[in-house]
mmCIF file of C-alpha atoms in Angstrom:
data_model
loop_
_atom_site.group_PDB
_atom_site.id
_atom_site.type_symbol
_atom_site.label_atom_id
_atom_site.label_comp_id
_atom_site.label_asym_id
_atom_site.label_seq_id
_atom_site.Cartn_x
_atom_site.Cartn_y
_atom_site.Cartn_z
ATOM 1 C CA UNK L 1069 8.103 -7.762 -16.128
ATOM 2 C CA UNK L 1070 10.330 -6.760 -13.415
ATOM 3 C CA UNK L 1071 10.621 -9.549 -10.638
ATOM 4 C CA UNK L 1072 11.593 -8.872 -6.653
ATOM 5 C CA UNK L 1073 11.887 -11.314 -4.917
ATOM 6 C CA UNK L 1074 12.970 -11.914 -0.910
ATOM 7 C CA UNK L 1075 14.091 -14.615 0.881
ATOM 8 C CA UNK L 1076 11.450 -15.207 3.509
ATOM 9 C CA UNK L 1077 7.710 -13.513 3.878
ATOM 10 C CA UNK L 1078 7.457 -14.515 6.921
ATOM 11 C CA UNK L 1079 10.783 -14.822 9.999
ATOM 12 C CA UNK L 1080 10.840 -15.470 13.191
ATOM 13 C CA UNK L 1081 14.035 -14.802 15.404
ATOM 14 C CA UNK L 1082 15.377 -14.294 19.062
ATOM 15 C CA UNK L 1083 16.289 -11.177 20.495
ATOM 16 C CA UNK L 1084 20.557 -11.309 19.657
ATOM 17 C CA UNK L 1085 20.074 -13.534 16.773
ATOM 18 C CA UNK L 1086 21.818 -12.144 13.900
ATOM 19 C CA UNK L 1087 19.284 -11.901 10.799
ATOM 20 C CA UNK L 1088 19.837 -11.660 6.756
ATOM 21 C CA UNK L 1089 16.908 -10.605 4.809
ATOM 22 C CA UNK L 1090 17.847 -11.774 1.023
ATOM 23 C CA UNK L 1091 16.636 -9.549 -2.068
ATOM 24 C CA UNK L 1092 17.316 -10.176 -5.752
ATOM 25 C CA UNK L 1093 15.819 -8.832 -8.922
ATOM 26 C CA UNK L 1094 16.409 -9.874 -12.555
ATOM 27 C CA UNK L 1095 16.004 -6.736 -14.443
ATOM 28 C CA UNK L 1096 19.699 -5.302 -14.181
ATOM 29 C CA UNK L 1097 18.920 -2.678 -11.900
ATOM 30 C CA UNK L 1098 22.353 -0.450 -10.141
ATOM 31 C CA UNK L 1099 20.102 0.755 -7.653
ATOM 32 C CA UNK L 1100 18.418 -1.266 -4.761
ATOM 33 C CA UNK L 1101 16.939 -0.499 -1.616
ATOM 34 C CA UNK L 1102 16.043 -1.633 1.928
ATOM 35 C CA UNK L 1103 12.625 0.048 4.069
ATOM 36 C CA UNK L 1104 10.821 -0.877 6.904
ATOM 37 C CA UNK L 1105 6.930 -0.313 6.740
ATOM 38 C CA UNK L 1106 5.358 0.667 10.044
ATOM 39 C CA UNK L 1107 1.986 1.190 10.909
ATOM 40 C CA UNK L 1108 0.854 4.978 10.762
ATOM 41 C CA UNK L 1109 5.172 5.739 10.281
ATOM 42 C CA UNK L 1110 4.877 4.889 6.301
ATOM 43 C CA UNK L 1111 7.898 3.436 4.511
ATOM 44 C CA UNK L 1112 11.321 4.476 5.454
ATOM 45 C CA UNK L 1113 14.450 3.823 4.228
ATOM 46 C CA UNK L 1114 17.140 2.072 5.694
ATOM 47 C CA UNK L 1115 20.035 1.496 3.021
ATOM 48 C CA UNK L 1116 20.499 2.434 -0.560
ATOM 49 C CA UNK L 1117 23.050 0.849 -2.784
ATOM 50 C CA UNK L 1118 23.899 2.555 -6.394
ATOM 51 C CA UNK L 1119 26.231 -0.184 -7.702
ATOM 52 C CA UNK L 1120 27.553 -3.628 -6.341
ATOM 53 C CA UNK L 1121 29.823 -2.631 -3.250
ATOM 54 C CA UNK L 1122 28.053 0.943 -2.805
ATOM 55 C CA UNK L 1123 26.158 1.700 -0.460
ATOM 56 C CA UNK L 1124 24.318 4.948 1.564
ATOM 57 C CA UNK L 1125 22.698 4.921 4.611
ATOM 58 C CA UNK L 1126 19.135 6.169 3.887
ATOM 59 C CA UNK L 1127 17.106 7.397 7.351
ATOM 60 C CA UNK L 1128 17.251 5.004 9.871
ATOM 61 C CA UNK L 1129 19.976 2.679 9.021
ATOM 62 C CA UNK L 1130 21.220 2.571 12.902
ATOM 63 C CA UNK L 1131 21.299 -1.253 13.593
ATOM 64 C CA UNK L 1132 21.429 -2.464 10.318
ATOM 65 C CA UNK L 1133 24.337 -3.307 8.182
ATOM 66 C CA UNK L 1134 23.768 -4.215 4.287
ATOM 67 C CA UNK L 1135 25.587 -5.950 1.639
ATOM 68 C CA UNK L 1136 25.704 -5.835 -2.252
ATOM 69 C CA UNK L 1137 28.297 -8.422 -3.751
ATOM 70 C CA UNK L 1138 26.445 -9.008 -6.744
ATOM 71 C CA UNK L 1139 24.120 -6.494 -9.224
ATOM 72 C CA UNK L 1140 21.236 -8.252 -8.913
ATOM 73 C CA UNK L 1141 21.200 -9.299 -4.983
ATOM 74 C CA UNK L 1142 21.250 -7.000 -2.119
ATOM 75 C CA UNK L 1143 21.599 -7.853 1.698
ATOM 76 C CA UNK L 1144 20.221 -6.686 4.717
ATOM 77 C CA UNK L 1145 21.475 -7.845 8.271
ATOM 78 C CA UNK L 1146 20.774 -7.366 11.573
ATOM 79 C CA UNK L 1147 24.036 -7.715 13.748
ATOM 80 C CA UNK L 1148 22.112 -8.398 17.114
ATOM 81 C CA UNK L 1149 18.090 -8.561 16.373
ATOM 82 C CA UNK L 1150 16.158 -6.394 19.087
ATOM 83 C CA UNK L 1151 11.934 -6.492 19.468
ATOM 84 C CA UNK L 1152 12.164 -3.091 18.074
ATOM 85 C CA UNK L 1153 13.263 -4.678 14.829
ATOM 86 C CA UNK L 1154 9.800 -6.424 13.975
ATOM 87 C CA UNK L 1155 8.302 -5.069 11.129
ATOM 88 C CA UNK L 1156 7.878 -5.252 7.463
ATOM 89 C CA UNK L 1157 10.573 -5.345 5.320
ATOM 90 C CA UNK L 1158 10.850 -4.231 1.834
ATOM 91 C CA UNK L 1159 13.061 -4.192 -1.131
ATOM 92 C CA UNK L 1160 13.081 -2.431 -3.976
ATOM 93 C CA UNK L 1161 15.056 -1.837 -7.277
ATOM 94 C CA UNK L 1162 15.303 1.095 -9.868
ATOM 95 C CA UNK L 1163 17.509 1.601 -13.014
ATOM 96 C CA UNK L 1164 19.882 4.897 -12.746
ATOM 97 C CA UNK L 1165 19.029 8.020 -13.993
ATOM 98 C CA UNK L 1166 19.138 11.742 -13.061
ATOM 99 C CA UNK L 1167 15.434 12.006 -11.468
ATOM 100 C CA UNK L 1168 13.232 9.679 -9.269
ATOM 101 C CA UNK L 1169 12.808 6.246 -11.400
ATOM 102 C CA UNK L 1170 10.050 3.600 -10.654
ATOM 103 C CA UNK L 1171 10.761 1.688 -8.152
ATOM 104 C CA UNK L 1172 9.619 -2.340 -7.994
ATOM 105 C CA UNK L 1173 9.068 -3.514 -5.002
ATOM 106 C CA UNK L 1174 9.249 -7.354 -3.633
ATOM 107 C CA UNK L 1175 6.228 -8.743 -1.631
ATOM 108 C CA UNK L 1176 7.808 -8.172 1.733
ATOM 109 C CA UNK L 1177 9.191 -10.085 4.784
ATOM 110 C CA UNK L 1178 7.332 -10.051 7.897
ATOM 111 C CA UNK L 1179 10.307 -10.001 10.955
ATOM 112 C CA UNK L 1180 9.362 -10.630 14.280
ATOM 113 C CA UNK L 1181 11.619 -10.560 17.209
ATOM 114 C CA UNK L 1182 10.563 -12.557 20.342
ATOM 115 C CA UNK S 990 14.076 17.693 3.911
ATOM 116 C CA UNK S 991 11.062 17.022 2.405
ATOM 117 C CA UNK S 992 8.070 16.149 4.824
ATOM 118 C CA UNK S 993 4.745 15.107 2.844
ATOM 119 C CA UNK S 994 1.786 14.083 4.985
ATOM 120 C CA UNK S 995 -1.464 12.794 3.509
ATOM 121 C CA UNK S 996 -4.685 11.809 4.982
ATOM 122 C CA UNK S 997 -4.626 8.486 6.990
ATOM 123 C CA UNK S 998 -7.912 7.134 5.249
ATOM 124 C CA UNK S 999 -10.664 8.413 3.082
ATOM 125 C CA UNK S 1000 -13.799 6.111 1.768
ATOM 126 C CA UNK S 1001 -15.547 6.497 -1.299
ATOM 127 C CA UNK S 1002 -18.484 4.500 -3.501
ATOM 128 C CA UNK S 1003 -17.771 3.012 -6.770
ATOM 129 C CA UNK S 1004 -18.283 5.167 -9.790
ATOM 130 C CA UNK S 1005 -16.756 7.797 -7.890
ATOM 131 C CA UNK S 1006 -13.953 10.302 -8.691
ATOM 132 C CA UNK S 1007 -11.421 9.779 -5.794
ATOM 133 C CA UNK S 1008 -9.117 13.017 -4.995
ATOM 134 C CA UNK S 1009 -5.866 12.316 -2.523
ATOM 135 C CA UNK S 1010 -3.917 15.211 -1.440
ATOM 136 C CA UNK S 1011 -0.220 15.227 -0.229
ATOM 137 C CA UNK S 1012 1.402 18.656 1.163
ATOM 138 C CA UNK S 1013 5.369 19.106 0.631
ATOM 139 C CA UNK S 1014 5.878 21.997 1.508
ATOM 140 C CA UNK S 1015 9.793 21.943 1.441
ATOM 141 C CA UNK S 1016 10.174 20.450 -1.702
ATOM 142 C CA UNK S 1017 13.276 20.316 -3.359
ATOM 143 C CA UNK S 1018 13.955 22.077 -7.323
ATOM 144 C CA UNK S 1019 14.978 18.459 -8.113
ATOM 145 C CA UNK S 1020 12.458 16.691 -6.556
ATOM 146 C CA UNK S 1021 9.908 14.552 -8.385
ATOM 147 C CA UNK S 1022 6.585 13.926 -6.967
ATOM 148 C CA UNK S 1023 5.385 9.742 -7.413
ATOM 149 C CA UNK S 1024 2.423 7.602 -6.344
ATOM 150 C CA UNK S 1025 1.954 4.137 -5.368
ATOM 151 C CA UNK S 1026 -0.197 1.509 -4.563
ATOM 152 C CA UNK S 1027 -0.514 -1.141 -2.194
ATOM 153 C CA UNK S 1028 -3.012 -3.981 -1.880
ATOM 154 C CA UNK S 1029 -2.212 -6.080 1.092
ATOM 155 C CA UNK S 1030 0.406 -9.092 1.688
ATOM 156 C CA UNK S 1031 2.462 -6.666 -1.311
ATOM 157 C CA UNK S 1032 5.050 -4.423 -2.003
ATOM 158 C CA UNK S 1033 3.811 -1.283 -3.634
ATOM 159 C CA UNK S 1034 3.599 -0.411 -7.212
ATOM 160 C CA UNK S 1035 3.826 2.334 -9.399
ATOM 161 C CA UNK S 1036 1.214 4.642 -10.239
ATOM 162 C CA UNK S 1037 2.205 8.096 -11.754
ATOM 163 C CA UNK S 1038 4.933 10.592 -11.271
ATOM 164 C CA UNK S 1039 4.738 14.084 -12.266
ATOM 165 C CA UNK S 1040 6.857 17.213 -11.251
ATOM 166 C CA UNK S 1041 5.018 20.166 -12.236
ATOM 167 C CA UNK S 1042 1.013 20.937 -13.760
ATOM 168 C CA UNK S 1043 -0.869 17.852 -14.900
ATOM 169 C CA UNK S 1044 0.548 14.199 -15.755
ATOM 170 C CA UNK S 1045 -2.801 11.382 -16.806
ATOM 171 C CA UNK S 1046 -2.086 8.138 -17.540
ATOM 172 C CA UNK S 1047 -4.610 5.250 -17.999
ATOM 173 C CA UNK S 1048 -5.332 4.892 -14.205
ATOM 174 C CA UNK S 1049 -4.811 8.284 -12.862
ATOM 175 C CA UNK S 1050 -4.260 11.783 -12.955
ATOM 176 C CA UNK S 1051 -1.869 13.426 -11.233
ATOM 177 C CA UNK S 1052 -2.366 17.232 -10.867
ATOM 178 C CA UNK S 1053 0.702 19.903 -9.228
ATOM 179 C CA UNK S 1054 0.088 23.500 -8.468
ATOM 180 C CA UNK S 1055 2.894 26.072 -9.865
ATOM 181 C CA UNK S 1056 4.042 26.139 -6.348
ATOM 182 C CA UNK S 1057 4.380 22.421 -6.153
ATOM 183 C CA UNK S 1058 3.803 22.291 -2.139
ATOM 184 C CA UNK S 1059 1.033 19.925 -2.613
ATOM 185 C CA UNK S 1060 -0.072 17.376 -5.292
ATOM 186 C CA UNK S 1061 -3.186 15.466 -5.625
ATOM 187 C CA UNK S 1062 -3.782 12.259 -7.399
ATOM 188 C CA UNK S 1063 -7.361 11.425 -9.109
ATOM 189 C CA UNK S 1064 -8.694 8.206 -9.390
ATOM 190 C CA UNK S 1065 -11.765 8.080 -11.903
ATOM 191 C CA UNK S 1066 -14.643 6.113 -11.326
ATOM 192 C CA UNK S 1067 -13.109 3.992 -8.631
ATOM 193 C CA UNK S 1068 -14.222 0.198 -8.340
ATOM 194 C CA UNK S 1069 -13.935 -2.268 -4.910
ATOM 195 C CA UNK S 1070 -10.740 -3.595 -6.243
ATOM 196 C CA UNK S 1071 -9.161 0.125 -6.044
ATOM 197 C CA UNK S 1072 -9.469 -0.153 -2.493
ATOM 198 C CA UNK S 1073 -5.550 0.311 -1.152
ATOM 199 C CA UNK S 1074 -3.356 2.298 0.032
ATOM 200 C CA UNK S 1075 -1.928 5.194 -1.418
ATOM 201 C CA UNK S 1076 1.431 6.398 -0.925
ATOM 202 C CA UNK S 1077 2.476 9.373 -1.991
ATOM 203 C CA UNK S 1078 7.121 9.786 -2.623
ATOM 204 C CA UNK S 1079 8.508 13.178 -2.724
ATOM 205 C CA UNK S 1080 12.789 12.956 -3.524
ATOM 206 C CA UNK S 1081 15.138 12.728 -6.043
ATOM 207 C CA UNK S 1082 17.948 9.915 -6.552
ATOM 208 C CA UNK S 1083 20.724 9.536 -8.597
ATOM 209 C CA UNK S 1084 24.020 7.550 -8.832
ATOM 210 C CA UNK S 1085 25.688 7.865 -5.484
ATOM 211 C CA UNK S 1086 22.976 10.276 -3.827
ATOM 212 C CA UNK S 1087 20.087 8.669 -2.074
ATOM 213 C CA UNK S 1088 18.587 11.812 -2.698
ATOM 214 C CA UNK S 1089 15.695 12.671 0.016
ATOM 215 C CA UNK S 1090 13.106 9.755 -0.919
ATOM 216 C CA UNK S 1091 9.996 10.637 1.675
ATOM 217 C CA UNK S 1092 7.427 8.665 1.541
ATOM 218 C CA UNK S 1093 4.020 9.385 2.998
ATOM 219 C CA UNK S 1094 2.616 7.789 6.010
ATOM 220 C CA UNK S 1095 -0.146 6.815 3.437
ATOM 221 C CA UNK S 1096 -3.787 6.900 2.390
ATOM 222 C CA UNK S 1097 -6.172 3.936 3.327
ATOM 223 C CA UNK S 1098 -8.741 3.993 0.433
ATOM 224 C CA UNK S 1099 -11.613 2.027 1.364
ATOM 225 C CA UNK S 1100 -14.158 2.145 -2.368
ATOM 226 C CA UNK S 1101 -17.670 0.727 -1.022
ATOM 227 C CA UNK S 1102 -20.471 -0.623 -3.186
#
């Protein structure tokens, strides 16, 4: 079984903090994502990454930065934490291929930003 | 770009036949159409992904008109524990091309006894 797991389900951080939301998977996935799930706004996605040092910005990826130094883990961080920041936060990996693969999703991370 | 909207909730009784609709209408030659679920405190998982007529696997149907601007997902006899929400992905990735990936805002099935 495919395994996601993140760093924290539940954070809480100060406006200007800077903040790393950890993801790693053990299947051997290239590609790996970052979204934020809002209420009644759905999932969208922040950062892509196709293979360890690549990375896309998906739709909203102003004020976030990611990092992928390894295959299996995959960064996000928030340079200067703002309120507008708290959400859910999900990962997700897929294996490559020429059409929309399954994505596996980790349980989450609950941000808030006080 | 791909926009796909859904219903924000829809209730049902067990034993029902559940029917979720999502319109696309700018979909993409490439794109794929996929369904997940999510039960609460979880990420969501995979349910079925089709791109054209009629994909069934042993939890749902997924059904796609020729025009593929909509797509609608059947859940058979639904029980309390299929009570989730259903998200419905319209986009295409491959190496080094995020692709479109929209999800839905997402369907709130509540399944009632």
């Amino acid at each position: 079984d495919v395994k996601v797991t993140q760093s924290s389900r539940y954070l809480v951080k100060r406006t200007g903090e800077k903040v790393f939301l950890e993801c790693v998977q053990d299947m051997d996935h290239e590609n790996m994502f970052w979204y934020r799930q809002d209420p009644g706004l759905g999932l969208r996605l922040i950062y892509f990454s196709y293979d360890v040092k690549m990375k896309e910005k998906g739709d909203i990826p102003e004020g976030y930065s990611v990092s992928r130094e390894k295959k299996e883990r995959f960064s996000l961080i928030l340079e200067s934490a703002s309120t507008n920041q708290t959400s859910m936060y999900l990962c997700a990996s897929s294996s490559s291929g020429s059409r929309t693969d399954t994505q596996y999703f980790g349980p989450g991370t609950r941000l808030t930003v006080l | 770009l791909a926009k796909t909207t859904q219903p924000i909730s829809m209730d049902s009784y067990e034993g029902q036949e559940v029917n979720i609709t999502c319109s696309h209408n700018n979909i993409a030659t490439n794109d794929y159409i996929t369904w997940y679920q999510q039960f609460p405190s979880q990420g969501p998982r995979f349910i079925i992904q089709g791109y054209k007529t009629k994909v069934t696997n042993e939890v749902a149907s997924l059904f796609i008109p020729a025009d593929r601007k909509s797509s609608t997902l059947s859940l058979p006899r639904v029980s309390l524990s299929d009570t989730a929400v259903y998200y419905c992905l319209v986009g295409f990735h491959g190496s080094s091309n995020t692709g479109k990936l929209i999800f839905g805002q997402g369907t709130t099935l509540q399944v009632k006894p």
